[in-house]
């Protein structure tokens, strides 16, 4: 623990000493192989929920039970039928890459067994369309949406049986798409999934237990989050090992795992808050990142969770350790941490009580626009560098939330992107091994927290429009011009090259 606190002090000292020099920058300031992209996920964007052999995922079941106020992803923005239009927009915007996930229940409807030929055709077509436009496909295998069939059969992630089924699903993807997909991510945000779905029960499969969580009919908040974490890690390691042993040498791709990263900083400089900040990193990041880097859970997690935390065998530890070529990072907001050691006095605890901290957000995390503060993202990247040995990192999600509106003047999103892209550049200049940045999201999609009431997209889609037309927001124009070489100056303003004569509101294909 003392070594971890030492690394945390290094992070905080580097942040305190940082010179935020990237108020003015252009794409040319980034390494030549740095990747800029945008992303979505299957349930949130595809639609066609009951077409061409797809079966329900846990998200279909959850949404149709009324948990999203009647909103569902049945149609969403219909990328299943409009993928060619969307890929053309990506190319016009200037994206290097598109991050998307595969729907397990579209590709293998029963969770195991026969592959759905129409699902296979769709993903082949999407990948071919991306490649033909010079856009790299970055594929996530699991984004919160395993088949309901596996949930019904054995409880999904609470059963070790899912390791075998997930590995078989992953092999279908590697075998069928790996000749063109060079960047694979096994799991999206497993560190958040296990809390929101198995401790708080806010998201499917809606498992929790009193006095924790939100109106769940089944589950155990004290033990299931740790059990699920263990099975997620074993599944990731199994799929990554399969890829590395059987496919990587031929396909020449990379495989990694994604985590959600809060920009965690102490509320005060007290020893108690400093120790609390390290516990926050251990539980909310290290629960997933420590095993894949070091082969075991953080000591503070093992101590506070006790027998509720599964133990890796020596073989499992060796399989999990080093099971990645890169780490994916989703970052949105900074959070301050205050010590709350009193929570450990309660005999009946969930994972959040085990952390013995209080998390303080700047604003309402569920409703407000996110504060524009580059310190949080820098804190996460600096922590990766200092504590995890500076692995290759792709920022898979970063974006500003707004209430959904037809207004295309999303100035706060432009300022948010300008500040965070600038902070990434600062981190790279300070030695961070960050390799790419993806905005969330390319389109206004069905949001897992908020449905259609909130949005993150570069492109507005009116879900009441039968044609579901895509409309570029100011942020789409801004990002496009940045990607095409324009200089960013203070407050997100684009300074155009003197040889060009267009404004931020010109069409995206302006020469």
Short mmCIF file of C-alpha atoms in Angstrom, two decimals:
data_model
loop_
_atom_site.label_atom_id
_atom_site.label_comp_id
_atom_site.label_asym_id
_atom_site.label_seq_id
_atom_site.Cartn_x
_atom_site.Cartn_y
_atom_site.Cartn_z
CA UNK A 1 0.00 0.00 0.00
CA UNK A 2 2.87 2.36 0.79
CA UNK A 3 4.33 1.77 -2.68
CA UNK A 4 0.96 2.57 -4.25
CA UNK A 5 0.69 5.79 -2.25
CA UNK A 6 4.19 6.70 -3.41
CA UNK A 7 3.10 6.30 -7.04
CA UNK A 8 -0.04 8.31 -6.33
CA UNK A 9 2.12 11.12 -4.93
CA UNK A 10 4.14 11.05 -8.14
CA UNK A 11 0.93 11.39 -10.12
CA UNK A 12 -0.26 14.33 -8.05
CA UNK A 13 3.11 16.04 -8.15
CA UNK A 14 3.29 15.69 -11.93
CA UNK A 15 -0.21 17.13 -12.24
CA UNK A 16 0.68 20.02 -9.97
CA UNK A 17 3.80 20.73 -12.02
CA UNK A 18 2.13 20.28 -15.40
CA UNK A 19 2.16 23.16 -17.82
CA UNK A 20 -1.05 23.11 -19.79
CA UNK A 21 0.62 24.20 -23.00
CA UNK A 22 -1.81 22.69 -25.45
CA UNK A 23 -4.27 25.58 -25.69
CA UNK A 24 -3.03 25.99 -29.24
CA UNK A 25 -2.36 22.86 -31.24
CA UNK A 26 -3.05 21.00 -34.46
CA UNK A 27 -3.13 17.38 -35.48
CA UNK A 28 0.45 17.69 -36.69
CA UNK A 29 1.54 18.04 -33.06
CA UNK A 30 0.53 14.42 -32.40
CA UNK A 31 2.66 11.42 -33.40
CA UNK A 32 2.19 10.50 -37.06
CA UNK A 33 0.66 7.12 -36.16
CA UNK A 34 -1.73 8.51 -33.54
CA UNK A 35 -5.31 7.42 -34.24
CA UNK A 36 -8.36 9.68 -34.06
CA UNK A 37 -11.79 8.10 -34.23
CA UNK A 38 -15.29 7.91 -32.85
CA UNK A 39 -17.47 5.11 -31.57
CA UNK A 40 -20.80 3.49 -30.76
CA UNK A 41 -21.95 0.08 -29.51
CA UNK A 42 -24.25 -2.55 -31.01
CA UNK A 43 -27.40 -2.24 -28.92
CA UNK A 44 -27.12 1.53 -28.85
CA UNK A 45 -26.85 2.10 -32.59
CA UNK A 46 -27.85 -0.88 -34.73
CA UNK A 47 -31.60 -1.24 -34.27
CA UNK A 48 -33.07 -4.16 -36.24
CA UNK A 49 -33.49 -5.84 -32.87
CA UNK A 50 -35.65 -8.73 -34.10
CA UNK A 51 -34.49 -8.92 -37.71
CA UNK A 52 -32.44 -11.52 -39.58
CA UNK A 53 -32.14 -14.04 -36.79
CA UNK A 54 -31.04 -11.80 -33.94
CA UNK A 55 -32.36 -12.89 -30.52
CA UNK A 56 -32.82 -10.73 -27.39
CA UNK A 57 -29.86 -9.66 -25.29
CA UNK A 58 -30.15 -8.73 -21.63
CA UNK A 59 -30.60 -5.13 -22.79
CA UNK A 60 -33.63 -5.99 -24.89
CA UNK A 61 -35.23 -7.69 -21.89
CA UNK A 62 -34.38 -4.81 -19.56
CA UNK A 63 -35.63 -2.07 -21.88
CA UNK A 64 -38.83 -3.92 -22.78
CA UNK A 65 -39.62 -4.31 -19.08
CA UNK A 66 -40.03 -0.51 -18.95
CA UNK A 67 -36.82 0.26 -17.11
CA UNK A 68 -35.88 3.01 -19.57
CA UNK A 69 -39.22 4.81 -19.43
CA UNK A 70 -40.47 3.03 -22.52
CA UNK A 71 -37.38 3.72 -24.62
CA UNK A 72 -35.70 0.77 -26.33
CA UNK A 73 -32.98 0.09 -28.86
CA UNK A 74 -35.39 -1.74 -31.17
CA UNK A 75 -34.76 0.81 -33.92
CA UNK A 76 -32.38 3.33 -32.35
CA UNK A 77 -30.72 5.11 -35.30
CA UNK A 78 -30.86 1.99 -37.51
CA UNK A 79 -27.19 1.65 -38.40
CA UNK A 80 -27.98 -1.95 -39.37
CA UNK A 81 -29.63 -0.61 -42.52
CA UNK A 82 -27.80 2.73 -42.79
CA UNK A 83 -24.21 1.60 -42.25
CA UNK A 84 -23.07 2.65 -45.73
CA UNK A 85 -24.38 6.16 -45.17
CA UNK A 86 -22.68 6.29 -41.78
CA UNK A 87 -19.32 5.07 -43.08
CA UNK A 88 -19.45 7.71 -45.80
CA UNK A 89 -20.03 10.33 -43.09
CA UNK A 90 -17.07 8.97 -41.14
CA UNK A 91 -14.85 9.31 -44.19
CA UNK A 92 -16.09 12.84 -44.87
CA UNK A 93 -15.44 13.76 -41.26
CA UNK A 94 -11.89 12.48 -41.58
CA UNK A 95 -11.91 9.68 -39.02
CA UNK A 96 -8.97 7.29 -38.93
CA UNK A 97 -10.99 4.64 -37.09
CA UNK A 98 -14.45 3.58 -35.97
CA UNK A 99 -14.93 1.73 -32.70
CA UNK A 100 -18.01 -0.49 -32.57
CA UNK A 101 -19.12 -3.64 -30.81
CA UNK A 102 -20.51 -6.90 -32.11
CA UNK A 103 -23.88 -8.09 -30.88
CA UNK A 104 -23.27 -11.59 -29.52
CA UNK A 105 -26.97 -12.44 -29.93
CA UNK A 106 -26.93 -11.30 -33.58
CA UNK A 107 -23.89 -13.39 -34.44
CA UNK A 108 -24.65 -16.46 -32.29
CA UNK A 109 -28.35 -16.21 -31.37
CA UNK A 110 -28.34 -18.95 -28.73
CA UNK A 111 -25.11 -17.74 -27.13
CA UNK A 112 -23.36 -20.90 -28.29
CA UNK A 113 -23.63 -23.17 -31.28
CA UNK A 114 -24.59 -22.22 -34.84
CA UNK A 115 -23.51 -18.90 -36.29
CA UNK A 116 -26.25 -16.74 -37.79
CA UNK A 117 -25.29 -16.28 -41.47
CA UNK A 118 -27.15 -12.96 -41.76
CA UNK A 119 -25.43 -11.61 -38.67
CA UNK A 120 -22.10 -12.73 -40.07
CA UNK A 121 -22.92 -11.03 -43.37
CA UNK A 122 -23.79 -7.74 -41.66
CA UNK A 123 -20.51 -7.47 -39.79
CA UNK A 124 -18.51 -8.53 -42.82
CA UNK A 125 -20.26 -5.85 -44.86
CA UNK A 126 -19.68 -3.17 -42.21
CA UNK A 127 -16.01 -4.06 -41.85
CA UNK A 128 -15.51 -4.17 -45.64
CA UNK A 129 -17.21 -0.79 -45.99
CA UNK A 130 -14.92 0.73 -43.36
CA UNK A 131 -11.78 -0.73 -44.89
CA UNK A 132 -12.77 0.39 -48.39
CA UNK A 133 -12.99 3.96 -47.06
CA UNK A 134 -9.61 3.75 -45.31
CA UNK A 135 -11.14 3.58 -41.82
CA UNK A 136 -9.73 1.15 -39.27
CA UNK A 137 -12.30 -1.09 -37.55
CA UNK A 138 -11.68 -1.24 -33.79
CA UNK A 139 -13.94 -4.00 -32.49
CA UNK A 140 -15.24 -4.60 -28.97
CA UNK A 141 -16.53 -8.12 -28.34
CA UNK A 142 -18.71 -7.34 -25.33
CA UNK A 143 -20.47 -4.08 -24.50
CA UNK A 144 -22.95 -4.93 -21.69
CA UNK A 145 -25.17 -7.14 -23.89
CA UNK A 146 -24.77 -10.92 -23.66
CA UNK A 147 -27.60 -13.10 -25.03
CA UNK A 148 -30.64 -13.45 -22.80
CA UNK A 149 -30.48 -17.18 -23.55
CA UNK A 150 -27.30 -17.50 -21.47
CA UNK A 151 -28.76 -15.38 -18.68
CA UNK A 152 -31.79 -17.67 -18.56
CA UNK A 153 -29.75 -20.87 -18.75
CA UNK A 154 -27.11 -20.30 -16.08
CA UNK A 155 -27.16 -16.66 -14.94
CA UNK A 156 -24.66 -15.23 -17.42
CA UNK A 157 -21.63 -13.73 -15.72
CA UNK A 158 -22.39 -15.16 -12.27
CA UNK A 159 -21.51 -18.60 -13.65
CA UNK A 160 -18.06 -19.80 -14.63
CA UNK A 161 -19.71 -21.53 -17.60
CA UNK A 162 -19.63 -18.22 -19.47
CA UNK A 163 -15.84 -18.41 -19.83
CA UNK A 164 -16.13 -21.25 -22.34
CA UNK A 165 -19.03 -19.67 -24.23
CA UNK A 166 -17.38 -16.25 -24.42
CA UNK A 167 -14.15 -17.80 -25.71
CA UNK A 168 -16.04 -19.71 -28.40
CA UNK A 169 -17.86 -16.52 -29.43
CA UNK A 170 -14.56 -14.64 -29.54
CA UNK A 171 -13.04 -17.32 -31.77
CA UNK A 172 -15.84 -16.92 -34.31
CA UNK A 173 -15.04 -13.21 -34.44
CA UNK A 174 -11.27 -13.73 -34.74
CA UNK A 175 -11.71 -16.38 -37.42
CA UNK A 176 -14.25 -14.52 -39.52
CA UNK A 177 -13.13 -10.89 -39.18
CA UNK A 178 -9.51 -10.96 -38.03
CA UNK A 179 -8.04 -10.69 -41.51
CA UNK A 180 -9.30 -7.07 -41.53
CA UNK A 181 -9.70 -6.19 -37.83
CA UNK A 182 -6.36 -5.31 -36.25
CA UNK A 183 -7.59 -3.92 -32.93
CA UNK A 184 -9.69 -6.13 -30.64
CA UNK A 185 -11.09 -5.24 -27.23
CA UNK A 186 -12.55 -8.12 -25.23
CA UNK A 187 -14.68 -6.24 -22.68
CA UNK A 188 -16.01 -2.71 -22.33
CA UNK A 189 -15.87 -1.20 -18.84
CA UNK A 190 -16.02 -4.43 -16.80
CA UNK A 191 -15.18 -2.35 -13.70
CA UNK A 192 -18.39 -0.33 -14.16
CA UNK A 193 -20.54 -3.21 -15.43
CA UNK A 194 -20.05 -5.23 -12.25
CA UNK A 195 -21.11 -2.27 -10.07
CA UNK A 196 -24.04 -0.92 -12.07
CA UNK A 197 -25.45 -4.35 -12.95
CA UNK A 198 -24.63 -6.53 -9.93
CA UNK A 199 -24.25 -4.16 -6.97
CA UNK A 200 -26.57 -1.21 -7.67
CA UNK A 201 -28.72 -3.15 -10.11
CA UNK A 202 -29.29 -0.02 -12.23
CA UNK A 203 -28.54 -1.80 -15.51
CA UNK A 204 -29.31 -5.29 -16.84
CA UNK A 205 -29.41 -7.99 -15.68
CA UNK A 206 -30.66 -5.85 -12.79
CA UNK A 207 -29.21 -7.88 -9.91
CA UNK A 208 -28.75 -6.52 -6.38
CA UNK A 209 -29.92 -7.11 -2.83
CA UNK A 210 -31.23 -5.01 0.09
CA UNK A 211 -30.23 -2.63 1.50
CA UNK A 212 -28.15 -1.94 -1.59
CA UNK A 213 -29.26 -1.27 -5.13
CA UNK A 214 -32.44 -0.31 -6.92
CA UNK A 215 -35.54 -2.51 -6.88
CA UNK A 216 -33.99 -5.85 -7.82
CA UNK A 217 -35.87 -9.14 -7.58
CA UNK A 218 -32.70 -11.23 -7.40
CA UNK A 219 -28.98 -10.96 -6.76
CA UNK A 220 -26.47 -10.45 -3.97
CA UNK A 221 -24.75 -7.07 -3.80
CA UNK A 222 -22.22 -8.25 -1.24
CA UNK A 223 -20.67 -11.06 -3.30
CA UNK A 224 -21.81 -11.02 -6.94
CA UNK A 225 -19.78 -7.97 -8.03
CA UNK A 226 -16.58 -9.76 -7.05
CA UNK A 227 -17.70 -13.06 -8.55
CA UNK A 228 -18.60 -11.33 -11.83
CA UNK A 229 -15.27 -9.49 -11.85
CA UNK A 230 -13.48 -12.83 -11.56
CA UNK A 231 -15.41 -14.43 -14.42
CA UNK A 232 -14.96 -11.35 -16.60
CA UNK A 233 -11.21 -11.51 -16.07
CA UNK A 234 -11.01 -15.24 -16.74
CA UNK A 235 -13.06 -14.78 -19.91
CA UNK A 236 -10.87 -11.94 -21.10
CA UNK A 237 -7.70 -13.92 -20.40
CA UNK A 238 -9.06 -17.01 -22.17
CA UNK A 239 -10.03 -15.07 -25.30
CA UNK A 240 -6.78 -13.10 -25.33
CA UNK A 241 -4.72 -16.27 -24.95
CA UNK A 242 -6.62 -17.91 -27.81
CA UNK A 243 -6.00 -14.90 -30.04
CA UNK A 244 -2.30 -14.69 -29.20
CA UNK A 245 -1.66 -18.43 -29.64
CA UNK A 246 -3.77 -19.13 -32.71
CA UNK A 247 -4.42 -15.94 -34.69
CA UNK A 248 -2.08 -13.08 -33.84
CA UNK A 249 0.99 -14.27 -35.77
CA UNK A 250 -1.08 -14.62 -38.95
CA UNK A 251 -3.44 -11.68 -38.58
CA UNK A 252 -0.92 -9.28 -37.00
CA UNK A 253 -3.47 -7.57 -34.79
CA UNK A 254 -3.57 -6.40 -31.18
CA UNK A 255 -5.89 -7.35 -28.34
CA UNK A 256 -6.71 -5.50 -25.14
CA UNK A 257 -9.28 -4.79 -22.47
CA UNK A 258 -11.14 -1.56 -21.73
CA UNK A 259 -11.65 0.08 -18.33
CA UNK A 260 -13.55 3.13 -17.15
CA UNK A 261 -11.28 5.65 -15.49
CA UNK A 262 -12.43 8.34 -13.11
CA UNK A 263 -9.99 11.21 -12.79
CA UNK A 264 -9.59 10.51 -9.08
CA UNK A 265 -8.01 13.23 -6.91
CA UNK A 266 -8.13 13.72 -3.12
CA UNK A 267 -10.57 16.26 -1.70
CA UNK A 268 -7.89 17.55 0.67
CA UNK A 269 -4.18 17.01 1.22
CA UNK A 270 -4.83 15.05 4.42
CA UNK A 271 -3.26 11.63 4.85
CA UNK A 272 -6.74 10.14 5.22
CA UNK A 273 -7.95 11.52 1.89
CA UNK A 274 -4.72 10.52 0.16
CA UNK A 275 -5.13 6.93 1.36
CA UNK A 276 -8.81 7.05 0.37
CA UNK A 277 -7.81 8.17 -3.13
CA UNK A 278 -5.55 5.16 -3.48
CA UNK A 279 -8.33 2.84 -2.29
CA UNK A 280 -10.61 4.41 -4.89
CA UNK A 281 -8.07 3.63 -7.59
CA UNK A 282 -7.66 0.09 -6.24
CA UNK A 283 -11.38 -0.72 -6.25
CA UNK A 284 -12.65 1.22 -9.26
CA UNK A 285 -9.67 0.70 -11.58
CA UNK A 286 -7.30 -1.82 -10.00
CA UNK A 287 -9.96 -4.51 -9.56
CA UNK A 288 -9.62 -5.11 -13.31
CA UNK A 289 -6.30 -3.48 -14.23
CA UNK A 290 -4.15 -5.00 -11.48
CA UNK A 291 -4.88 -8.62 -12.43
CA UNK A 292 -4.12 -8.07 -16.13
CA UNK A 293 -0.89 -6.21 -15.31
CA UNK A 294 0.32 -7.95 -12.14
CA UNK A 295 -1.70 -11.18 -11.96
CA UNK A 296 -3.64 -10.47 -8.77
CA UNK A 297 -6.10 -8.14 -7.08
CA UNK A 298 -4.92 -5.09 -5.09
CA UNK A 299 -4.12 -5.79 -1.45
CA UNK A 300 -6.70 -3.28 -0.19
CA UNK A 301 -9.41 -5.05 -2.21
CA UNK A 302 -8.39 -8.45 -0.85
CA UNK A 303 -8.28 -7.11 2.69
CA UNK A 304 -11.64 -5.29 2.65
CA UNK A 305 -13.58 -7.83 0.59
CA UNK A 306 -12.18 -10.83 2.44
CA UNK A 307 -13.65 -14.21 1.51
CA UNK A 308 -16.18 -12.61 -0.86
CA UNK A 309 -13.37 -12.05 -3.36
CA UNK A 310 -12.47 -15.17 -5.38
CA UNK A 311 -8.84 -16.24 -5.40
CA UNK A 312 -6.79 -16.83 -8.55
CA UNK A 313 -5.03 -20.16 -8.75
CA UNK A 314 -1.40 -19.93 -9.77
CA UNK A 315 -2.35 -21.07 -13.27
CA UNK A 316 -5.14 -18.50 -13.54
CA UNK A 317 -2.88 -15.73 -12.29
CA UNK A 318 -0.30 -16.59 -14.94
CA UNK A 319 -2.99 -16.62 -17.64
CA UNK A 320 -4.48 -13.27 -16.62
CA UNK A 321 -1.16 -11.49 -16.08
CA UNK A 322 0.03 -9.74 -19.23
CA UNK A 323 -3.08 -10.73 -21.20
CA UNK A 324 -3.19 -7.53 -23.24
CA UNK A 325 -1.35 -5.60 -25.92
CA UNK A 326 -3.03 -2.34 -24.93
CA UNK A 327 -5.45 -0.92 -22.39
CA UNK A 328 -8.56 0.92 -23.50
CA UNK A 329 -9.74 3.85 -21.40
CA UNK A 330 -13.15 5.49 -21.15
CA UNK A 331 -13.00 8.87 -19.41
CA UNK A 332 -15.64 11.54 -18.85
CA UNK A 333 -15.38 13.30 -15.47
CA UNK A 334 -13.06 14.01 -12.59
CA UNK A 335 -14.10 12.95 -9.10
CA UNK A 336 -12.82 14.06 -5.71
CA UNK A 337 -12.44 11.49 -2.97
CA UNK A 338 -12.95 11.82 0.76
CA UNK A 339 -12.16 9.22 3.42
CA UNK A 340 -15.12 7.34 4.86
CA UNK A 341 -13.46 4.59 6.87
CA UNK A 342 -16.53 4.36 9.10
CA UNK A 343 -18.23 2.31 6.36
CA UNK A 344 -15.93 -0.60 7.19
CA UNK A 345 -17.56 -0.94 10.61
CA UNK A 346 -20.70 -2.27 8.97
CA UNK A 347 -20.75 -6.07 8.96
CA UNK A 348 -22.96 -6.26 5.87
CA UNK A 349 -21.19 -4.44 3.03
CA UNK A 350 -21.28 -4.20 -0.74
CA UNK A 351 -18.33 -3.32 -2.96
CA UNK A 352 -18.96 0.41 -2.65
CA UNK A 353 -18.94 0.23 1.16
CA UNK A 354 -15.73 -1.81 0.99
CA UNK A 355 -13.97 1.14 -0.65
CA UNK A 356 -14.44 3.21 2.54
CA UNK A 357 -14.60 6.41 0.54
CA UNK A 358 -17.03 9.13 -0.43
CA UNK A 359 -16.99 10.24 -4.06
CA UNK A 360 -17.78 13.87 -4.82
CA UNK A 361 -18.76 14.90 -8.34
CA UNK A 362 -18.78 18.44 -9.65
CA UNK A 363 -22.48 18.66 -10.52
CA UNK A 364 -25.10 15.98 -11.07
CA UNK A 365 -23.39 13.01 -12.75
CA UNK A 366 -26.72 11.77 -14.12
CA UNK A 367 -28.10 15.05 -15.50
CA UNK A 368 -25.66 17.91 -15.92
CA UNK A 369 -23.23 18.65 -18.71
CA UNK A 370 -19.79 17.45 -17.71
CA UNK A 371 -17.37 20.04 -16.30
CA UNK A 372 -14.57 21.00 -18.65
CA UNK A 373 -11.43 20.22 -16.66
CA UNK A 374 -8.49 18.46 -18.34
CA UNK A 375 -6.91 17.57 -15.00
CA UNK A 376 -9.00 14.41 -14.59
CA UNK A 377 -7.96 12.77 -17.85
CA UNK A 378 -4.36 13.67 -17.18
CA UNK A 379 -4.65 12.08 -13.72
CA UNK A 380 -5.75 8.77 -15.21
CA UNK A 381 -3.10 8.73 -17.94
CA UNK A 382 -0.41 9.71 -15.44
CA UNK A 383 -1.55 6.93 -13.10
CA UNK A 384 -1.31 4.40 -15.94
CA UNK A 385 2.18 5.64 -16.69
CA UNK A 386 3.47 5.65 -13.11
CA UNK A 387 1.78 2.55 -11.70
CA UNK A 388 1.11 0.21 -14.62
CA UNK A 389 4.40 0.65 -16.47
CA UNK A 390 3.17 3.05 -19.16
CA UNK A 391 1.33 0.52 -21.37
CA UNK A 392 -0.07 1.47 -24.78
CA UNK A 393 -3.41 3.21 -24.15
CA UNK A 394 -6.30 3.99 -26.49
CA UNK A 395 -8.83 6.47 -25.15
CA UNK A 396 -11.91 4.63 -26.38
CA UNK A 397 -14.55 7.03 -25.11
CA UNK A 398 -14.52 10.71 -24.23
CA UNK A 399 -17.43 13.03 -24.76
CA UNK A 400 -19.76 15.71 -23.50
CA UNK A 401 -23.33 14.96 -22.51
CA UNK A 402 -26.21 17.30 -23.40
CA UNK A 403 -29.94 17.08 -23.13
CA UNK A 404 -31.18 15.83 -26.50
CA UNK A 405 -32.24 18.74 -28.68
CA UNK A 406 -32.51 19.62 -32.36
CA UNK A 407 -30.03 22.46 -31.87
CA UNK A 408 -26.82 21.85 -33.73
CA UNK A 409 -24.89 24.52 -31.80
CA UNK A 410 -23.20 22.23 -29.26
CA UNK A 411 -20.56 24.72 -28.13
CA UNK A 412 -19.96 22.97 -24.80
CA UNK A 413 -19.05 19.77 -26.65
CA UNK A 414 -16.52 21.67 -28.76
CA UNK A 415 -14.93 23.18 -25.67
CA UNK A 416 -14.91 19.81 -23.92
CA UNK A 417 -13.19 18.13 -26.86
CA UNK A 418 -10.70 20.95 -27.25
CA UNK A 419 -9.68 20.77 -23.60
CA UNK A 420 -9.41 16.99 -23.44
CA UNK A 421 -7.61 16.50 -26.74
CA UNK A 422 -5.20 19.20 -25.59
CA UNK A 423 -4.68 17.38 -22.30
CA UNK A 424 -3.88 14.17 -24.19
CA UNK A 425 -1.24 16.05 -26.13
CA UNK A 426 0.22 17.38 -22.87
CA UNK A 427 0.40 13.82 -21.52
CA UNK A 428 2.10 12.51 -24.66
CA UNK A 429 4.67 15.29 -24.40
CA UNK A 430 5.20 14.19 -20.80
CA UNK A 431 5.90 10.59 -21.84
CA UNK A 432 2.46 8.95 -21.86
CA UNK A 433 2.17 6.00 -24.23
CA UNK A 434 -1.27 7.05 -25.47
CA UNK A 435 -1.87 5.81 -29.02
CA UNK A 436 -5.38 7.02 -29.92
CA UNK A 437 -8.42 9.12 -29.04
CA UNK A 438 -12.06 8.26 -29.84
CA UNK A 439 -14.99 10.56 -29.21
CA UNK A 440 -18.20 9.19 -27.76
CA UNK A 441 -20.32 9.09 -29.74
CA UNK A 442 -20.36 9.38 -33.51
CA UNK A 443 -24.16 9.70 -33.60
CA UNK A 444 -26.81 10.53 -31.03
CA UNK A 445 -27.69 6.98 -29.98
CA UNK A 446 -29.71 5.15 -27.34
CA UNK A 447 -27.76 5.96 -24.18
CA UNK A 448 -27.46 3.26 -21.52
CA UNK A 449 -27.89 5.97 -18.88
CA UNK A 450 -30.65 8.21 -20.18
CA UNK A 451 -32.11 6.53 -23.26
CA UNK A 452 -33.01 9.20 -25.81
CA UNK A 453 -33.21 12.06 -23.30
CA UNK A 454 -29.48 12.73 -23.40
CA UNK A 455 -26.94 12.66 -26.19
CA UNK A 456 -23.21 12.68 -26.86
CA UNK A 457 -23.14 12.60 -30.66
CA UNK A 458 -21.24 14.58 -33.24
CA UNK A 459 -24.31 14.06 -35.44
CA UNK A 460 -27.89 14.71 -34.41
CA UNK A 461 -30.54 12.14 -35.31
CA UNK A 462 -34.22 12.88 -34.82
CA UNK A 463 -35.64 9.52 -33.76
CA UNK A 464 -39.13 10.71 -34.74
CA UNK A 465 -37.99 11.25 -38.32
CA UNK A 466 -38.90 8.12 -40.35
CA UNK A 467 -35.75 8.63 -42.42
CA UNK A 468 -33.52 9.07 -39.36
CA UNK A 469 -31.39 11.61 -41.19
CA UNK A 470 -27.99 12.51 -39.76
CA UNK A 471 -27.29 16.23 -39.14
CA UNK A 472 -23.77 17.46 -38.34
CA UNK A 473 -23.45 19.51 -35.19
CA UNK A 474 -20.88 22.22 -34.63
CA UNK A 475 -18.72 19.57 -32.93
CA UNK A 476 -18.71 17.47 -36.11
CA UNK A 477 -17.48 20.44 -38.13
CA UNK A 478 -14.92 21.28 -35.47
CA UNK A 479 -13.56 17.74 -35.24
CA UNK A 480 -13.49 17.39 -39.02
CA UNK A 481 -11.49 20.56 -39.48
CA UNK A 482 -9.10 19.61 -36.70
CA UNK A 483 -8.57 16.20 -38.34
CA UNK A 484 -7.88 17.89 -41.66
CA UNK A 485 -5.11 20.05 -40.22
CA UNK A 486 -6.64 23.24 -38.86
CA UNK A 487 -5.14 24.76 -35.73
CA UNK A 488 -7.02 24.89 -32.45
CA UNK A 489 -6.56 28.01 -30.34
CA UNK A 490 -8.08 29.00 -26.99
CA UNK A 491 -11.73 28.21 -26.15
CA UNK A 492 -11.93 25.60 -28.89
CA UNK A 493 -11.78 28.11 -31.75
CA UNK A 494 -10.38 26.74 -35.00
CA UNK A 495 -7.80 28.90 -36.70
CA UNK A 496 -7.94 28.04 -40.38
CA UNK A 497 -4.89 27.82 -42.59
CA UNK A 498 -4.37 31.08 -44.48
CA UNK A 499 -4.68 29.25 -47.79
CA UNK A 500 -8.21 28.10 -46.94
CA UNK A 501 -11.23 30.29 -46.74
CA UNK A 502 -14.02 28.48 -44.93
CA UNK A 503 -15.77 28.75 -41.57
CA UNK A 504 -16.56 26.13 -38.91
CA UNK A 505 -20.11 25.90 -40.29
CA UNK A 506 -19.13 25.02 -43.85
CA UNK A 507 -20.02 21.56 -45.20
CA UNK A 508 -17.68 18.81 -44.09
CA UNK A 509 -16.37 18.19 -47.59
CA UNK A 510 -15.19 21.78 -48.10
CA UNK A 511 -11.83 21.65 -49.84
#
